[in-house]
């Protein structure tokens, strides 16, 4: 299955967006579960399914995520919002929620308060039968802390290729947490920034990375998370056609690996 994150820089009506994604060849999409891009985001699962797309996951907002680790009212409200997001995923039949654990270069230290809050979120996910995939970011130690202390099968790992290449190329996250891999965010960069380029347009060693993905036994969607920032010359159709071609190459390369 080939999937693409629905916000890649082209603002348009949802019906046009999902029909275009389907027309390009993709099987599924992932959604941003908040009103930053589309105030009517709760209508998007139905619109995407009407276009015959599978909803792979929903990405929770993260602008205030550092409050997870702080004993303040904002942290308490954040947890309530995330708990509601989990319930929403179950209501809209979205199997996986993707969540960040920190933001920026200087987040608060991880601690037992944040861990207890995260455990509440995972317990809710267990109760409504969805999964929460924790994404690797600038500070991989937050991911390590969470996965070490939460063994639930409903809590796993979302591997972001661009984040690893830009921020933690020395850490082999696929070897460390491949058995808990639940989702992929595939994109490229040249290590100067988190550019969200088409795969093979940056400096990632894709042969090595795809071997790493293959070694985990992952059987979920090949999912791209792209931005058109460097591709302003491309039309929507050209952008999606190129994205699909790159996703197809990845799928075929993985299939050929022993």
CSV table of C-alpha atoms in Angstrom, one decimal:
chain,number,residue,atom,x,y,z
A,1,UNK,CA,0.0,0.0,0.0
A,2,UNK,CA,1.3,3.5,-0.9
A,3,UNK,CA,0.2,6.5,1.1
A,4,UNK,CA,0.9,10.2,1.3
A,5,UNK,CA,0.3,12.8,4.0
A,6,UNK,CA,-2.5,15.1,2.9
A,7,UNK,CA,-0.8,18.4,3.6
A,8,UNK,CA,2.1,19.0,1.2
A,9,UNK,CA,1.7,22.6,0.4
A,10,UNK,CA,-1.2,22.9,-2.0
A,11,UNK,CA,-4.3,24.6,-0.5
A,12,UNK,CA,-7.5,23.4,-2.1
A,13,UNK,CA,-10.9,21.9,-1.4
A,14,UNK,CA,-10.7,18.6,0.3
A,15,UNK,CA,-12.7,16.8,-2.5
A,16,UNK,CA,-10.2,18.0,-5.1
A,17,UNK,CA,-7.2,17.0,-2.8
A,18,UNK,CA,-8.3,13.5,-2.2
A,19,UNK,CA,-9.4,12.8,-5.8
A,20,UNK,CA,-6.0,14.1,-7.0
A,21,UNK,CA,-4.2,11.8,-4.5
A,22,UNK,CA,-6.2,8.8,-5.7
A,23,UNK,CA,-5.8,9.7,-9.4
A,24,UNK,CA,-2.0,9.8,-8.9
A,25,UNK,CA,-2.2,6.1,-7.8
A,26,UNK,CA,-2.0,6.3,-4.0
A,27,UNK,CA,-4.0,3.8,-2.0
A,28,UNK,CA,-4.2,5.9,1.2
A,29,UNK,CA,-3.5,9.1,3.0
A,30,UNK,CA,-2.6,10.3,6.5
A,31,UNK,CA,-4.4,13.3,8.1
A,32,UNK,CA,-3.4,16.2,10.3
A,33,UNK,CA,-5.9,15.9,13.2
A,34,UNK,CA,-6.4,19.6,14.0
A,35,UNK,CA,-7.6,22.8,12.4
A,36,UNK,CA,-4.2,24.3,11.4
A,37,UNK,CA,-4.7,23.5,7.7
A,38,UNK,CA,-8.3,22.6,7.4
A,39,UNK,CA,-10.8,24.0,9.9
A,40,UNK,CA,-13.3,21.2,8.8
A,41,UNK,CA,-10.7,18.4,9.4
A,42,UNK,CA,-13.3,16.2,11.0
A,43,UNK,CA,-15.1,15.9,7.7
A,44,UNK,CA,-11.9,14.7,5.9
A,45,UNK,CA,-12.1,11.0,6.7
A,46,UNK,CA,-15.4,10.7,5.0
A,47,UNK,CA,-14.3,12.8,2.0
A,48,UNK,CA,-11.1,10.8,1.6
A,49,UNK,CA,-13.0,7.5,1.8
A,50,UNK,CA,-15.4,8.7,-0.8
A,51,UNK,CA,-12.4,9.1,-3.0
A,52,UNK,CA,-11.6,5.5,-2.3
A,53,UNK,CA,-8.6,6.2,-0.1
A,54,UNK,CA,-7.6,4.3,3.0
A,55,UNK,CA,-7.0,6.4,6.1
A,56,UNK,CA,-3.7,5.2,7.4
A,57,UNK,CA,-3.2,7.4,10.4
A,58,UNK,CA,-4.0,10.8,12.0
A,59,UNK,CA,-1.2,13.1,13.2
A,60,UNK,CA,-1.8,14.9,16.4
A,61,UNK,CA,-0.8,18.6,16.8
A,62,UNK,CA,2.4,19.2,18.7
A,63,UNK,CA,2.9,23.0,19.0
A,64,UNK,CA,2.4,22.7,22.8
A,65,UNK,CA,3.7,19.2,23.3
A,66,UNK,CA,6.6,20.2,25.6
A,67,UNK,CA,3.9,20.8,28.3
A,68,UNK,CA,3.5,17.1,28.5
A,69,UNK,CA,6.5,17.1,30.8
A,70,UNK,CA,5.5,20.2,32.8
A,71,UNK,CA,3.3,20.4,35.9
A,72,UNK,CA,1.0,23.2,34.6
A,73,UNK,CA,-2.5,23.8,33.4
A,74,UNK,CA,-1.4,23.7,29.8
A,75,UNK,CA,0.0,20.2,30.3
A,76,UNK,CA,-3.3,19.0,31.8
A,77,UNK,CA,-5.2,20.5,29.0
A,78,UNK,CA,-2.8,19.0,26.4
A,79,UNK,CA,-3.5,15.5,27.8
A,80,UNK,CA,-7.2,16.0,27.6
A,81,UNK,CA,-6.9,17.1,24.0
A,82,UNK,CA,-4.8,14.0,23.2
A,83,UNK,CA,-7.2,11.7,25.0
A,84,UNK,CA,-10.0,13.2,22.9
A,85,UNK,CA,-7.9,12.7,19.8
A,86,UNK,CA,-7.6,9.0,20.6
A,87,UNK,CA,-11.4,8.8,21.0
A,88,UNK,CA,-11.8,10.6,17.7
A,89,UNK,CA,-9.6,8.1,15.9
A,90,UNK,CA,-11.7,5.3,17.1
A,91,UNK,CA,-14.9,7.2,16.2
A,92,UNK,CA,-13.6,7.8,12.6
A,93,UNK,CA,-12.1,4.3,12.3
A,94,UNK,CA,-8.5,5.6,12.0
A,95,UNK,CA,-6.3,2.8,13.2
A,96,UNK,CA,-3.2,4.7,14.3
A,97,UNK,CA,-2.5,8.1,15.8
A,98,UNK,CA,1.0,9.6,15.4
A,99,UNK,CA,2.3,11.7,18.3
A,100,UNK,CA,5.4,13.8,19.0
A,101,UNK,CA,7.1,13.8,22.4
A,102,UNK,CA,9.0,17.0,22.3
A,103,UNK,CA,9.5,20.2,20.3
A,104,UNK,CA,12.6,22.3,19.6
A,105,UNK,CA,16.2,22.0,20.7
A,106,UNK,CA,15.6,22.6,24.5
A,107,UNK,CA,12.5,20.8,25.6
A,108,UNK,CA,11.9,20.2,29.3
A,109,UNK,CA,13.6,17.0,30.7
A,110,UNK,CA,11.5,13.9,30.4
A,111,UNK,CA,10.1,12.8,33.7
A,112,UNK,CA,7.7,10.6,35.5
A,113,UNK,CA,4.8,13.1,35.3
A,114,UNK,CA,5.0,13.1,31.5
A,115,UNK,CA,5.4,9.3,31.4
A,116,UNK,CA,2.3,8.9,33.6
A,117,UNK,CA,0.3,11.2,31.3
A,118,UNK,CA,1.5,9.2,28.3
A,119,UNK,CA,0.5,6.0,29.9
A,120,UNK,CA,-3.0,7.4,30.3
A,121,UNK,CA,-3.1,8.2,26.6
A,122,UNK,CA,-2.0,4.6,25.8
A,123,UNK,CA,-4.5,3.1,28.2
A,124,UNK,CA,-7.2,5.0,26.4
A,125,UNK,CA,-5.9,3.7,23.0
A,126,UNK,CA,-6.1,0.2,24.4
A,127,UNK,CA,-9.7,0.8,25.5
A,128,UNK,CA,-10.8,2.0,22.1
A,129,UNK,CA,-8.5,-0.4,20.2
A,130,UNK,CA,-6.3,2.0,18.3
A,131,UNK,CA,-2.5,2.4,18.3
A,132,UNK,CA,-0.3,5.3,19.1
A,133,UNK,CA,2.9,5.6,17.2
A,134,UNK,CA,5.6,7.8,18.7
A,135,UNK,CA,7.7,9.7,16.2
A,136,UNK,CA,11.5,10.2,16.3
A,137,UNK,CA,12.4,13.9,16.5
A,138,UNK,CA,15.5,16.0,17.3
A,139,UNK,CA,15.8,14.4,20.8
A,140,UNK,CA,15.6,10.7,20.3
A,141,UNK,CA,16.1,10.1,24.0
A,142,UNK,CA,12.4,11.0,24.6
A,143,UNK,CA,11.4,8.2,22.3
A,144,UNK,CA,13.8,5.8,24.0
A,145,UNK,CA,12.5,6.8,27.4
A,146,UNK,CA,8.8,6.3,26.4
A,147,UNK,CA,9.3,3.0,24.6
A,148,UNK,CA,11.5,1.6,27.4
A,149,UNK,CA,8.8,2.3,30.0
A,150,UNK,CA,5.7,1.5,28.0
A,151,UNK,CA,5.4,-2.0,26.7
A,152,UNK,CA,1.9,-2.0,25.5
A,153,UNK,CA,1.3,-3.4,22.0
A,154,UNK,CA,-0.8,-0.4,21.4
A,155,UNK,CA,2.2,1.9,21.7
A,156,UNK,CA,4.9,1.8,19.0
A,157,UNK,CA,7.2,3.7,16.8
A,158,UNK,CA,6.7,6.0,13.8
A,159,UNK,CA,10.0,6.1,11.8
A,160,UNK,CA,10.7,9.4,10.2
A,161,UNK,CA,13.5,9.1,7.7
A,162,UNK,CA,14.1,12.8,7.3
A,163,UNK,CA,14.3,13.5,11.0
A,164,UNK,CA,16.8,10.7,11.5
A,165,UNK,CA,19.0,11.8,8.6
A,166,UNK,CA,19.0,15.5,9.7
A,167,UNK,CA,19.1,15.1,13.5
A,168,UNK,CA,20.3,11.7,14.5
A,169,UNK,CA,22.1,9.9,11.7
A,170,UNK,CA,24.3,8.1,14.1
A,171,UNK,CA,21.4,6.3,15.9
A,172,UNK,CA,20.1,3.2,14.3
A,173,UNK,CA,16.4,3.5,15.4
A,174,UNK,CA,15.2,0.8,13.0
A,175,UNK,CA,17.4,-1.7,14.7
A,176,UNK,CA,16.5,-0.5,18.2
A,177,UNK,CA,12.7,-0.3,17.7
A,178,UNK,CA,11.9,-2.1,14.5
A,179,UNK,CA,9.9,-4.7,16.3
A,180,UNK,CA,7.5,-1.9,17.3
A,181,UNK,CA,7.4,-0.1,14.0
A,182,UNK,CA,3.8,1.0,13.2
A,183,UNK,CA,4.2,3.8,10.7
A,184,UNK,CA,6.6,5.4,8.2
A,185,UNK,CA,7.2,9.1,7.3
A,186,UNK,CA,9.5,8.9,4.3
A,187,UNK,CA,11.2,11.9,2.9
A,188,UNK,CA,14.7,13.2,2.1
A,189,UNK,CA,17.0,16.1,2.9
A,190,UNK,CA,20.6,17.2,2.5
A,191,UNK,CA,21.1,17.4,6.3
A,192,UNK,CA,21.1,21.2,6.4
A,193,UNK,CA,17.3,21.3,7.2
A,194,UNK,CA,14.2,19.1,7.6
A,195,UNK,CA,13.3,19.7,3.9
A,196,UNK,CA,10.7,17.0,3.2
A,197,UNK,CA,12.1,16.3,-0.3
A,198,UNK,CA,11.1,13.5,-2.6
A,199,UNK,CA,13.0,10.4,-1.7
A,200,UNK,CA,16.3,10.2,-3.7
A,201,UNK,CA,16.5,14.0,-4.0
A,202,UNK,CA,18.6,14.4,-0.9
A,203,UNK,CA,21.6,12.6,0.6
A,204,UNK,CA,19.9,9.7,2.5
A,205,UNK,CA,21.5,6.4,1.8
A,206,UNK,CA,18.2,4.8,0.7
A,207,UNK,CA,19.7,1.4,0.0
A,208,UNK,CA,20.8,1.1,3.6
A,209,UNK,CA,17.6,2.6,5.0
A,210,UNK,CA,15.4,0.3,3.0
A,211,UNK,CA,17.4,-2.7,4.2
A,212,UNK,CA,16.7,-1.4,7.7
A,213,UNK,CA,13.0,-1.2,7.1
A,214,UNK,CA,12.9,-4.6,5.4
A,215,UNK,CA,14.7,-6.1,8.4
A,216,UNK,CA,12.0,-5.0,10.8
A,217,UNK,CA,9.3,-7.2,9.1
A,218,UNK,CA,7.1,-4.1,8.7
A,219,UNK,CA,4.2,-4.8,6.4
A,220,UNK,CA,2.3,-1.5,6.7
A,221,UNK,CA,2.0,1.3,4.2
A,222,UNK,CA,4.9,3.0,2.4
A,223,UNK,CA,3.9,6.5,3.4
A,224,UNK,CA,5.5,9.7,2.2
A,225,UNK,CA,5.5,13.0,4.2
A,226,UNK,CA,6.5,15.7,1.7
A,227,UNK,CA,6.4,19.5,1.2
A,228,UNK,CA,6.4,21.4,-2.0
A,229,UNK,CA,8.7,24.1,-0.7
A,230,UNK,CA,11.5,23.2,-3.1
A,231,UNK,CA,9.1,22.3,-5.9
A,232,UNK,CA,7.1,25.4,-6.5
A,233,UNK,CA,7.5,24.9,-10.2
A,234,UNK,CA,5.4,21.8,-10.2
A,235,UNK,CA,1.7,21.7,-10.6
A,236,UNK,CA,-0.4,19.6,-8.2
A,237,UNK,CA,-0.6,16.8,-10.7
A,238,UNK,CA,3.1,16.8,-11.4
A,239,UNK,CA,4.0,16.9,-7.7
A,240,UNK,CA,1.7,13.9,-7.0
A,241,UNK,CA,2.8,12.0,-10.0
A,242,UNK,CA,6.5,12.4,-9.0
A,243,UNK,CA,5.7,11.4,-5.4
A,244,UNK,CA,3.9,8.3,-6.5
A,245,UNK,CA,6.7,7.3,-8.8
A,246,UNK,CA,9.2,7.6,-5.9
A,247,UNK,CA,6.9,5.7,-3.5
A,248,UNK,CA,6.6,2.9,-6.1
A,249,UNK,CA,10.4,2.7,-6.4
A,250,UNK,CA,10.7,2.3,-2.7
A,251,UNK,CA,8.0,-0.4,-2.6
A,252,UNK,CA,9.8,-2.3,-5.4
A,253,UNK,CA,13.2,-2.0,-3.8
A,254,UNK,CA,12.0,-3.3,-0.5
A,255,UNK,CA,10.2,-6.2,-2.3
A,256,UNK,CA,13.5,-7.2,-4.0
A,257,UNK,CA,15.5,-7.3,-0.7
A,258,UNK,CA,16.2,-10.6,0.8
